[in-house]
Coordinates of C-alpha atoms in Angstrom, one line a residue:
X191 CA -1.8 4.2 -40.3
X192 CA 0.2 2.2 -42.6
X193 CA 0.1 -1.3 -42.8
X194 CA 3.6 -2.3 -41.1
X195 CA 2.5 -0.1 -38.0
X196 CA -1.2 -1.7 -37.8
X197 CA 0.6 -4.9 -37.7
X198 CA 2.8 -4.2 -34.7
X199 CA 0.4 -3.6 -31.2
X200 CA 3.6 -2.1 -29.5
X201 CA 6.5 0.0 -29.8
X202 CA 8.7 0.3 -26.6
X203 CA 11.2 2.2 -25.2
X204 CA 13.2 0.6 -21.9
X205 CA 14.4 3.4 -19.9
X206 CA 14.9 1.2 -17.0
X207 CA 17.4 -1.0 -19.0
X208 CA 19.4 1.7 -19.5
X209 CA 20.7 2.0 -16.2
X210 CA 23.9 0.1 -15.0
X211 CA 23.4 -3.8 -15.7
X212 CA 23.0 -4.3 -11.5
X213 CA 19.8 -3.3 -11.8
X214 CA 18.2 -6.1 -13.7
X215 CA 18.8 -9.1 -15.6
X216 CA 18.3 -10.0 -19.4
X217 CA 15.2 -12.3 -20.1
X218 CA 13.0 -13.4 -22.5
X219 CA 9.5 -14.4 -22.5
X220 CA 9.4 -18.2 -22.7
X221 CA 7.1 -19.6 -25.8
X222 CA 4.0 -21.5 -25.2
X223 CA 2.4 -23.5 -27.9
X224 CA -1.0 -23.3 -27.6
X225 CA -2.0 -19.4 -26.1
X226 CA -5.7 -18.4 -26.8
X227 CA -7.0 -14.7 -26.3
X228 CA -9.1 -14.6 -23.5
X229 CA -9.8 -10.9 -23.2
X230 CA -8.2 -7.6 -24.0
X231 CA -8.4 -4.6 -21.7
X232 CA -10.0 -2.4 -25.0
X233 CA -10.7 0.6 -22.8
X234 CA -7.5 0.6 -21.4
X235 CA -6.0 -0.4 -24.6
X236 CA -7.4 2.8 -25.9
X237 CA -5.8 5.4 -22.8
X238 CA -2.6 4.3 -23.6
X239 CA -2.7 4.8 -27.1
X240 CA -3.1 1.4 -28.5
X241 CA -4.5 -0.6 -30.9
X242 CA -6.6 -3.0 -29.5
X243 CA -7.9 -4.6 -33.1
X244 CA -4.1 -5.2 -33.7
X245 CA -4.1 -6.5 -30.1
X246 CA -6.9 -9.0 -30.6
X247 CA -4.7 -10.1 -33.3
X248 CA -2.5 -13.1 -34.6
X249 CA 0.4 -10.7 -34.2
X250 CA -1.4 -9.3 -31.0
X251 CA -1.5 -12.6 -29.0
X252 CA 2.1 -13.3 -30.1
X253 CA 2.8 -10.8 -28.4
X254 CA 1.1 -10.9 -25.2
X255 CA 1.8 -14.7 -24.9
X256 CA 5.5 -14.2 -25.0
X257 CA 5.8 -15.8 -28.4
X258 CA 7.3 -12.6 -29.8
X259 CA 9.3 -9.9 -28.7
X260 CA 7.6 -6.5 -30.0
X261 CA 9.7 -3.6 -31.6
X262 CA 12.2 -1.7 -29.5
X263 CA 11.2 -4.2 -26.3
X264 CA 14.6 -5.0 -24.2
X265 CA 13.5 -7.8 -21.9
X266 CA 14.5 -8.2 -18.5
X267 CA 13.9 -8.6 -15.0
X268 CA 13.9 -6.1 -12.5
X269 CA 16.5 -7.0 -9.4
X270 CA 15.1 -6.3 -6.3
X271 CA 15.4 -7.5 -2.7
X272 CA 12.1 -7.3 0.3
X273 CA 11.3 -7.7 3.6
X274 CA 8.5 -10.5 3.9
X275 CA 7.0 -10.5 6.8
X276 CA 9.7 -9.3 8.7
X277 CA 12.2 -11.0 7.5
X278 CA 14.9 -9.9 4.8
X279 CA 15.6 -11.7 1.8
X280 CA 18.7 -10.0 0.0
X281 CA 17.8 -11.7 -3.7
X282 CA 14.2 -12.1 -4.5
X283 CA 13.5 -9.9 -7.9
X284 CA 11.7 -10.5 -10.9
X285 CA 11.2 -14.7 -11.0
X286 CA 8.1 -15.4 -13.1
X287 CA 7.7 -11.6 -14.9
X288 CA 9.5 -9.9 -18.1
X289 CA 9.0 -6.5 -18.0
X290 CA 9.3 -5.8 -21.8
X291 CA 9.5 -2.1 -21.8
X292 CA 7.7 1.3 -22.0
X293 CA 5.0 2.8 -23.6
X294 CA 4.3 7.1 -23.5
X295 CA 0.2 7.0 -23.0
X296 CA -1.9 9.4 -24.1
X297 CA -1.3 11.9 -21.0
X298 CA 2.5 11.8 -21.9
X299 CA 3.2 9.7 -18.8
X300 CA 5.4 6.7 -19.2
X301 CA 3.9 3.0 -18.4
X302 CA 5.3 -0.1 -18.1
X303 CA 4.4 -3.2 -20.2
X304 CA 5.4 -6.6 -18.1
X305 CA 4.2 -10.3 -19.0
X306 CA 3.4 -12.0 -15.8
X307 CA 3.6 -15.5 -15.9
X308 CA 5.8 -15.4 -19.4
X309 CA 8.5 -18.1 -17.9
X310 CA 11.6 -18.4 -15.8
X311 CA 13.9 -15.4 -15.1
X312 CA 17.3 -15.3 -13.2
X313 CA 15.9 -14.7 -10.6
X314 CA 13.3 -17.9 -10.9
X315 CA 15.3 -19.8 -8.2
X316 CA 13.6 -23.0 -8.2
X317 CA 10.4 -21.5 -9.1
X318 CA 8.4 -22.0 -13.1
X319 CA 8.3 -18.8 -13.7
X320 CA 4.6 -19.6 -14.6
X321 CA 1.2 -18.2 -13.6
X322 CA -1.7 -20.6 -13.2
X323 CA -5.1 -19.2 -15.1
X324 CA -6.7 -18.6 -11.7
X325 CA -4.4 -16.0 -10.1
X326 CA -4.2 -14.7 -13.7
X327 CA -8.0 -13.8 -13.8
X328 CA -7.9 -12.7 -9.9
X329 CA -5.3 -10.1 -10.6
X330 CA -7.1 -9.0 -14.0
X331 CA -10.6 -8.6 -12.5
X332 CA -9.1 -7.1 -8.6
X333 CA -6.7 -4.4 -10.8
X334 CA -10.0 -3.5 -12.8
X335 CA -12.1 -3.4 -10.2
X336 CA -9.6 -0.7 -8.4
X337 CA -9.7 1.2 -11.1
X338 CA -13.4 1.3 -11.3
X339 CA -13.0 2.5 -7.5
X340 CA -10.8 5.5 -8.7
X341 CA -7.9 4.1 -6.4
X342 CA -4.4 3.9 -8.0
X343 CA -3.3 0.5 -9.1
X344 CA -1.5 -1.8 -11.7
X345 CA -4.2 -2.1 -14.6
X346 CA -4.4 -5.5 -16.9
X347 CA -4.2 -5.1 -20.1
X348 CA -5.1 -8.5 -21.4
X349 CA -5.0 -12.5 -20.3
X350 CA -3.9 -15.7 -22.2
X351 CA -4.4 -19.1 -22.0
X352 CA -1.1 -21.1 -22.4
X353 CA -2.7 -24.1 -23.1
X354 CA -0.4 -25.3 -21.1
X355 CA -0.6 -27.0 -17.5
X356 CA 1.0 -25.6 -14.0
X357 CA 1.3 -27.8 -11.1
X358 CA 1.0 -26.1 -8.0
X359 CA -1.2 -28.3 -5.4
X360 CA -2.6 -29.7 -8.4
X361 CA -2.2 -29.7 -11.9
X362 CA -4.1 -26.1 -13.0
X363 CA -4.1 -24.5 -16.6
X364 CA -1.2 -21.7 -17.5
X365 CA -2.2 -17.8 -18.2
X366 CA -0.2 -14.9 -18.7
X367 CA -0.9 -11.9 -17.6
X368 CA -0.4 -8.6 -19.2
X369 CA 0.4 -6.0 -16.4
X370 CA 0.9 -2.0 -17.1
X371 CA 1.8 0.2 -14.4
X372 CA 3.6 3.4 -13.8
X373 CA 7.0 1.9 -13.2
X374 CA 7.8 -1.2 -11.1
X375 CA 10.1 0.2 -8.9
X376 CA 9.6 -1.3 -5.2
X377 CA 10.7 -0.2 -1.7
X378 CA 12.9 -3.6 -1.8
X379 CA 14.3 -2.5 -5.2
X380 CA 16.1 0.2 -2.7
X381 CA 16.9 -2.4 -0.5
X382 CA 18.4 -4.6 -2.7
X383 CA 21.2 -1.4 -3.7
X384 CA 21.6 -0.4 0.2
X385 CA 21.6 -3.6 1.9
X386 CA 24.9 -4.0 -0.1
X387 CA 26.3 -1.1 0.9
X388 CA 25.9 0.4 -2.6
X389 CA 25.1 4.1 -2.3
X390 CA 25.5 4.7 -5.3
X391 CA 23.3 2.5 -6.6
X392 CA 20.8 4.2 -4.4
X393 CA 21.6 7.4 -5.6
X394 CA 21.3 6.5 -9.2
X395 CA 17.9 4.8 -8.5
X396 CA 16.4 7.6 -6.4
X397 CA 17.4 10.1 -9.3
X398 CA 15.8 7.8 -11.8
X399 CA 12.7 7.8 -9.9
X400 CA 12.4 11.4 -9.0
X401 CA 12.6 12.0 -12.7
X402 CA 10.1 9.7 -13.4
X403 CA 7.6 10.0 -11.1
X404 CA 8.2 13.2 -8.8
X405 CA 9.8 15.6 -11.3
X406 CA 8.5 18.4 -9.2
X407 CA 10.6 17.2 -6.0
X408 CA 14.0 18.2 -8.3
X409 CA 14.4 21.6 -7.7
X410 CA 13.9 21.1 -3.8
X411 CA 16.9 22.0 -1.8
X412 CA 17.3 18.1 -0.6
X413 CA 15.3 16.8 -3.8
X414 CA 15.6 13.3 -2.0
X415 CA 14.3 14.3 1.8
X416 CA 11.8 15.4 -0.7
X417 CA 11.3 12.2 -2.5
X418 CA 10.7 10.3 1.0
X419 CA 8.2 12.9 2.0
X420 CA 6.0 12.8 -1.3
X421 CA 6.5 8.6 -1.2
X422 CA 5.2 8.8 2.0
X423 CA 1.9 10.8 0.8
X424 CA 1.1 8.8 -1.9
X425 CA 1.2 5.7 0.4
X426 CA -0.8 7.2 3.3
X427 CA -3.6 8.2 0.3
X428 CA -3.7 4.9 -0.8
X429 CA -4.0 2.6 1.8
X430 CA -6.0 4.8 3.1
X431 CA -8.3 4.6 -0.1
X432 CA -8.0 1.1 0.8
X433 CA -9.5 0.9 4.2
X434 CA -11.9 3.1 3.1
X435 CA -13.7 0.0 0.5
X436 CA -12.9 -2.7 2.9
X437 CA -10.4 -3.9 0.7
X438 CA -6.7 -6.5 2.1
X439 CA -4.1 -6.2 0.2
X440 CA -2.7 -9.7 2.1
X441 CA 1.3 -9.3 1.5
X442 CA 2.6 -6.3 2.7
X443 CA 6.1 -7.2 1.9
X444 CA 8.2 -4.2 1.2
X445 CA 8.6 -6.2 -2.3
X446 CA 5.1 -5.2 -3.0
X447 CA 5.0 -1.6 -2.0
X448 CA 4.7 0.4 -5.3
X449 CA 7.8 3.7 -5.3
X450 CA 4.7 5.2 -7.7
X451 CA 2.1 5.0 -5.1
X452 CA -0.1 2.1 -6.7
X453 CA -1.4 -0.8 -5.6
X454 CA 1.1 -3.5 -7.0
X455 CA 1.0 -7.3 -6.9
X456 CA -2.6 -8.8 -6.3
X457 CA -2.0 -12.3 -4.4
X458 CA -3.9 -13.3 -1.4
X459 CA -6.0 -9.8 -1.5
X460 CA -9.9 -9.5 -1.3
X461 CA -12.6 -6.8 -0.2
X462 CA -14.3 -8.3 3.2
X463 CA -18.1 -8.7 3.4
X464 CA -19.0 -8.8 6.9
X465 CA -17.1 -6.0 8.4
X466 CA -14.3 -7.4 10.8
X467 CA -11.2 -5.5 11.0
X468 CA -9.2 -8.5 12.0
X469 CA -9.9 -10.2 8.4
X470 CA -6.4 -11.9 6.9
X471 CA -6.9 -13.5 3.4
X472 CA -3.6 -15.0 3.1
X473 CA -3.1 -18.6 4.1
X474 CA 0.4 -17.9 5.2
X475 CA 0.1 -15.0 7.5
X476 CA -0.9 -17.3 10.7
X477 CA -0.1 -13.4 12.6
X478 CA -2.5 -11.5 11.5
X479 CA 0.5 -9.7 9.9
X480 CA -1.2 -8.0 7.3
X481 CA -4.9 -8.0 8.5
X482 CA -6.9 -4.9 6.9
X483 CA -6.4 -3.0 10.2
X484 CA -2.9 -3.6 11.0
X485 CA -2.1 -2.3 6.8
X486 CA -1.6 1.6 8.0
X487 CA 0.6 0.6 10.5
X488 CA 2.8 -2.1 8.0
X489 CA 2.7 1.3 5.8
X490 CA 4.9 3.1 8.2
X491 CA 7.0 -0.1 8.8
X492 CA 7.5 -0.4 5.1
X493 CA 8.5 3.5 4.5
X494 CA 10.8 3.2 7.4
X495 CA 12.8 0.7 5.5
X496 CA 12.8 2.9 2.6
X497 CA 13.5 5.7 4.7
X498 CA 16.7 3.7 6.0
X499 CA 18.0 3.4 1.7
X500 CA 17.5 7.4 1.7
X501 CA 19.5 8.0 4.9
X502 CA 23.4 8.5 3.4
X503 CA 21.7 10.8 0.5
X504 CA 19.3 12.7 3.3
X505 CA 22.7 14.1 5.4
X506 CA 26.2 13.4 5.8
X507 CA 25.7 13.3 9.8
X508 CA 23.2 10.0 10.5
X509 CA 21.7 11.7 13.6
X510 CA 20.4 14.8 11.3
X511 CA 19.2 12.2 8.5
X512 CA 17.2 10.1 11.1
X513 CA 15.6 12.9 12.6
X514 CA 14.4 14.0 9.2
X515 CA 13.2 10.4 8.3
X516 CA 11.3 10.2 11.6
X517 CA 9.7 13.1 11.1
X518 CA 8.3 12.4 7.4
X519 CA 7.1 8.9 9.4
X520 CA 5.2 10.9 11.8
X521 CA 4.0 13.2 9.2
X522 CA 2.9 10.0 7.3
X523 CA 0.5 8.9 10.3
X524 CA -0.9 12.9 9.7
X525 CA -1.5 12.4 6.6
X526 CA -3.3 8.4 6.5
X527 CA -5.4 10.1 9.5
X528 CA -6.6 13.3 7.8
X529 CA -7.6 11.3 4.2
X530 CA -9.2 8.1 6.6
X531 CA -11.0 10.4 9.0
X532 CA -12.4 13.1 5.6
X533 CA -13.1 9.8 3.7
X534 CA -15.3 8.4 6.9
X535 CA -17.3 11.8 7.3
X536 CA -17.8 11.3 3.2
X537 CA -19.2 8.1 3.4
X538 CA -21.9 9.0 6.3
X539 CA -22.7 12.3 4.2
X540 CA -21.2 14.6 6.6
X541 CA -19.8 17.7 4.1
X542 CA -19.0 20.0 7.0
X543 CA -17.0 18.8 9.5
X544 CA -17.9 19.0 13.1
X545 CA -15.8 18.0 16.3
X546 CA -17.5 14.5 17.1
X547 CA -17.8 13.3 13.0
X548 CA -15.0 10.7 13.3
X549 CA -16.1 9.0 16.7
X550 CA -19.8 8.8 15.1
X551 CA -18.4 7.1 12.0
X552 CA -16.2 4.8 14.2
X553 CA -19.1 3.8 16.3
X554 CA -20.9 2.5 13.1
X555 CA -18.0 0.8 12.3
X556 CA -17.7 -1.0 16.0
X557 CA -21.4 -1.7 15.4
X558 CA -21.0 -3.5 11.9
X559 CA -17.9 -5.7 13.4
X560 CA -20.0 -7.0 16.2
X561 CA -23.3 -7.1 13.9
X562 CA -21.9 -8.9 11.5
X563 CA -22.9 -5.9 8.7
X564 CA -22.0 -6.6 5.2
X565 CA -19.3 -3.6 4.9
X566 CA -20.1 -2.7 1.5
X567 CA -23.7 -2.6 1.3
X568 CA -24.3 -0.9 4.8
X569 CA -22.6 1.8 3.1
X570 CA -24.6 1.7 0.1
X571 CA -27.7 1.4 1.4
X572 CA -27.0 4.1 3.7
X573 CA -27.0 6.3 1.2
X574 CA -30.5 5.7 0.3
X575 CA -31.9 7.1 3.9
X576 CA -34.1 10.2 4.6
X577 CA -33.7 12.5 7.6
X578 CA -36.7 10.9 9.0
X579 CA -36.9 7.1 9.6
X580 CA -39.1 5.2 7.1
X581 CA -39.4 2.0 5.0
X582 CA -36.0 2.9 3.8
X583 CA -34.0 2.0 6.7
X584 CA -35.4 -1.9 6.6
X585 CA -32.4 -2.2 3.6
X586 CA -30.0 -1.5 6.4
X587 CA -31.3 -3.1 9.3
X588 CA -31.5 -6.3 7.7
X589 CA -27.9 -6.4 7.4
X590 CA -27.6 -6.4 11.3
X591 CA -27.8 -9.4 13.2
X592 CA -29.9 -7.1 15.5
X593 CA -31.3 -4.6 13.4
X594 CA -32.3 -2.8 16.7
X595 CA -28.6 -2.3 17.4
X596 CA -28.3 0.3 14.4
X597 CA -31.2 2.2 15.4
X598 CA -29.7 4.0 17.9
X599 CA -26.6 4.9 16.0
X600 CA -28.9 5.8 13.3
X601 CA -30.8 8.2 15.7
X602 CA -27.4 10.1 16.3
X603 CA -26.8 10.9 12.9
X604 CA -30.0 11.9 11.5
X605 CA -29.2 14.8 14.9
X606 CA -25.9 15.0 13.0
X607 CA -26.9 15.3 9.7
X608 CA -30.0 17.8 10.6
X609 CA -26.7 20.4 10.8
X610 CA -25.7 20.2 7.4
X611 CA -26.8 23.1 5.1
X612 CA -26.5 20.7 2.0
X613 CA -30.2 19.6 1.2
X614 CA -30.8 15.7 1.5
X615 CA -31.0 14.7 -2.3
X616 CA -27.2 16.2 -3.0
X617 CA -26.3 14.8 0.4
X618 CA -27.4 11.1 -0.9
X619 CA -26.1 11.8 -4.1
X620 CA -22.6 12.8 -3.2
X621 CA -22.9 9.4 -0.5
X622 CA -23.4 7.3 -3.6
X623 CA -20.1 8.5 -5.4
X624 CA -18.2 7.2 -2.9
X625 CA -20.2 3.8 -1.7
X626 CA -20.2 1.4 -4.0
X627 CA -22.5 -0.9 -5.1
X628 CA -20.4 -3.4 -6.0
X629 CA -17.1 -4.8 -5.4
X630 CA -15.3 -7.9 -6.5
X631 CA -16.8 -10.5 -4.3
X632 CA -14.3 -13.2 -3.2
X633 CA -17.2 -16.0 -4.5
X634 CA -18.0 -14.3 -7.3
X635 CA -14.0 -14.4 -8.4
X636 CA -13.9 -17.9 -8.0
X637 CA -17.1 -18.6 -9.4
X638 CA -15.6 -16.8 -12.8
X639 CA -12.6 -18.9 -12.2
X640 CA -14.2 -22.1 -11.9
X641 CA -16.2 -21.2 -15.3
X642 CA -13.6 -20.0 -17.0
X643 CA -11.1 -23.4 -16.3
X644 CA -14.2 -25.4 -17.6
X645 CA -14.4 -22.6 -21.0
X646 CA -16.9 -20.5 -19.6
X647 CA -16.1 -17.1 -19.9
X648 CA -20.0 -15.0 -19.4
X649 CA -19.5 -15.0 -15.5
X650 CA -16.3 -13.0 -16.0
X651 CA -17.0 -10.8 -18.3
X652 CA -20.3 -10.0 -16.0
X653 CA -18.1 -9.3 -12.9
X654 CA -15.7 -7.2 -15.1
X655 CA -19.0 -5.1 -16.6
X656 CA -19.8 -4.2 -13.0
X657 CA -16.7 -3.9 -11.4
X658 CA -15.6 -1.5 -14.3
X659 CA -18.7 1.2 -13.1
X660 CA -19.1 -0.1 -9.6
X661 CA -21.1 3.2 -8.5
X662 CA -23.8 2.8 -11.0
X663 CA -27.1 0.7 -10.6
X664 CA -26.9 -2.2 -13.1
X665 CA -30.6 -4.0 -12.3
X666 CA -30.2 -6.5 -14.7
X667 CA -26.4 -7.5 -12.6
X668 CA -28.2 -6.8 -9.1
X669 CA -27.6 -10.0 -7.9
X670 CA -23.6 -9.2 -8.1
X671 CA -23.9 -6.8 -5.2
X672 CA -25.6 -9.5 -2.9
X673 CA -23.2 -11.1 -0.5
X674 CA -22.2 -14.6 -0.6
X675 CA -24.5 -16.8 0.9
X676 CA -22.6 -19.3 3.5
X677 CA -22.1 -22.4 1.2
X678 CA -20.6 -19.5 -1.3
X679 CA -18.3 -18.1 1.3
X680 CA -14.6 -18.9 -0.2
X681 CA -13.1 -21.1 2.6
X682 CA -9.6 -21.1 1.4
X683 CA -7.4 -18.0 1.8
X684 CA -4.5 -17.6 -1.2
X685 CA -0.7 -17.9 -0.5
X686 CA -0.2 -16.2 -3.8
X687 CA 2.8 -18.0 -5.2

């Protein structure tokens, strides 16, 4: 490598500013004058082709602070509109994040490089444009610790101090966040063309999409109709995925539904403990809104509105065109069910399934919500049973306010799993690749917060060494599996903004 090309961390294409000026607005990064390196993402660095040395570097932190615009970057941000809960807001778009352009990974796929937090924007309204430290390392150590779950997701790729102060209900130190993802393209960023009345605009962004992301759908006789349908896969996998860890995503809003299938946009989100489907983590969804059980259901509400943008390119007549978008909604519900229900069975070690698989794995659920089970760990531990009662099962129990209550359900699925032709040790072996041992606790995030406003950095890089393999055993990191104790529990749910 010669030395001008060590010197420069990134090289960007913008494919996205090449289309017609509606689509986004210029901006650049606003400077800070005192960034610091906190941390950069070097195994990520490394699958996309990067250097992170010249990262790490003078030039590096330029860069990721905003203080520098890299080679080939054309700033901007992204106009999109969004339904928030419910309610449509034609204007929202990108108000605190630059999206500086693309990289080609090492896979040949095309990523995204945005600053989050790098200023105001056109789009700022009355807002900073600025990202507090706090929601900064929340994003960075939630994105990381999806990945580490195998679940699709915007990864971070670094953090930096501003040195600068935010006030939000106080007065809290400045980050920005270095966000790569597949493309940024929303369900709202539809909206914000078709709630217009601009077809065409539609058209122009569904084609730029398809070729983006679903190249395969081109050929298809209505290469849109297509589009909806493999959208609508993609989504039922994922929050499916997501149920399936216990985790909330908290703002449902069609401006944080992800065209590429990820999960996008990590505000008031966190992974229960105690199993209770009703769990809300956002301080402004008095509703229940977007409570971890109602999120399939917001899924189909979500698609529906995109499904509304696709409507003049699906068919000329509208009653043909609906009647193809309702049933890709209904095949969405098919779909969320059939990855749910397999993932279930998976998690209990049923291999081969059986009428009556689904019911049993519900009834453990109904009897961790009103046994206040940790979700996680009853999961985990479950793992670690025999087909015959022993010592084993005291791991589990304990997690049960009566442990008596899960030795009946127990009963039932050592019957169940006495049907299974895979021998025990590949059975508990197979359970253990998809039950974590860890998560990212909600007090352990703060706790790395709180440490890291006060220059404390060890509990977060802990928390991002077990998050990163959260399958694995790590005894000398056990204690990050435990659940919080109840002066730990994090009182305060997150508004995100």
């Amino acid at each position: 490598m010669t030395e001008t090309a060590a010197a420069e961390p990134f090289v960007l294409d913008n494919s996205y500013a090449r289309l017609p000026s509606e689509f986004h607005a210029r901006a650049m990064p606003t400077a800070v004058a005192a960034a610091r390196l906190i941390r950069v993402n070097r195994p990520l660095a490394e699958q996309l082709g990067l250097d992170a040395q010249a990262l790490e570097s003078p030039a590096g932190l330029d860069i990721l602070a905003g203080n520098r615009v890299p080679k080939g970057a054309e700033p901007l941000a992204m106009a999109y509109a969004g339904h928030q809960f419910g309610n449509f807001s034609p204007v929202l778009g990108d108000g605190r994040a630059v999206l500086l352009g693309e990289i080609i990974d090492r896979n040949g796929a095309r990523r995204d490089i945005q600053l989050k937090g790098a200023g105001r924007t056109p789009f700022s309204s009355r807002g900073d444009g600025r990202a507090a430290l706090g929601p900064v390392i929340r994003e960075y150590v939630v994105s990381e610790g999806m990945a580490g779950l195998g679940i699709p997701t915007t990864r971070a790729l670094a953090m930096v101090a501003t040195g600068e102060s935010v006030l939000r209900m106080r007065a809290e130190p400045g980050g920005v966040l270095t966000r790569v993802a597949a493309s940024h393209v929303r369900v709202g960023t539809f909206e914000y063309f078709y709630r217009q009345g601009n077809n065409e605009g539609v058209r122009a962004l569904a084609d730029y999409v398809i070729d983006r992301h679903y190249p395969h759908v081109a050929d298809a006789d209505n290469p849109y109709h297509a589009l909806l349908e493999a959208v609508a896969a993609r989504t039922a996998d994922l929050i499916a995925q997501w149920l399936l860890v216990g985790f909330i995503h908290g703002v449902m809003n069609t401006d944080n539904v992800s065209i590429a299938g990820e999960t996008i946009d990590y505000g008031p989100c966190a992974f229960m403990d105690n199993y209770n489907p009703a769990t809300v983590y956002s301080s402004i969804d008095r509703g229940g809104r977007y409570a971890y059980n109602q999120q399939p259901g917001i899924g189909q509400w979500n698609l529906a509105r995109f499904a509304e943008c696709l409507l003049p390119l699906l068919d000329d007549d509208e009653d043909k065109a609906i009647a193809q978008a309702q049933a890709v909604l209904e095949r969405y519900i098919e779909r969320f069910e059939k990855t749910y229900h397999d993932g279930l069975a998976a998690k209990i070690g049923l291999q081969e399934r059986r009428e009556g698989d689904t019911e049993l794995a519900y009834d453990l659920l109904k009897c961790m919500a009103e046994q206040g089970a940790d979700f996680t760990l009853t999961f985990r531990h479950l793992a670690d049973l025999g087909q015959a009662s022993d010592s084993r099962d005291d791991a589990v129990r304990a997690l049960f306010d009566d442990p008596a209550a899960f030795d009946g359900w127990a009963a039932r699925w050592r019957q169940r799993l006495a049907e299974e032709t895979r021998d025990d040790a590949a059975r508990r072996a197979a359970m253990r690749a998809v039950n974590p041992a860890y998560i990212p606790r909600n007090h352990r995030i703060q706790q790395a917060i709180e440490a890291a406003e006060d220059g404390d950095y060890q509990p977060l890089e802990a928390l991002l060494a077990v998050v990163a393999r959260p399958f694995e055993d790590h005894p000398e990191l056990a204690d990050y599996a435990r659940p919080p104790a109840p002066e730990e529990v994090v009182q305060r749910t997150f508004c995100g903004t």
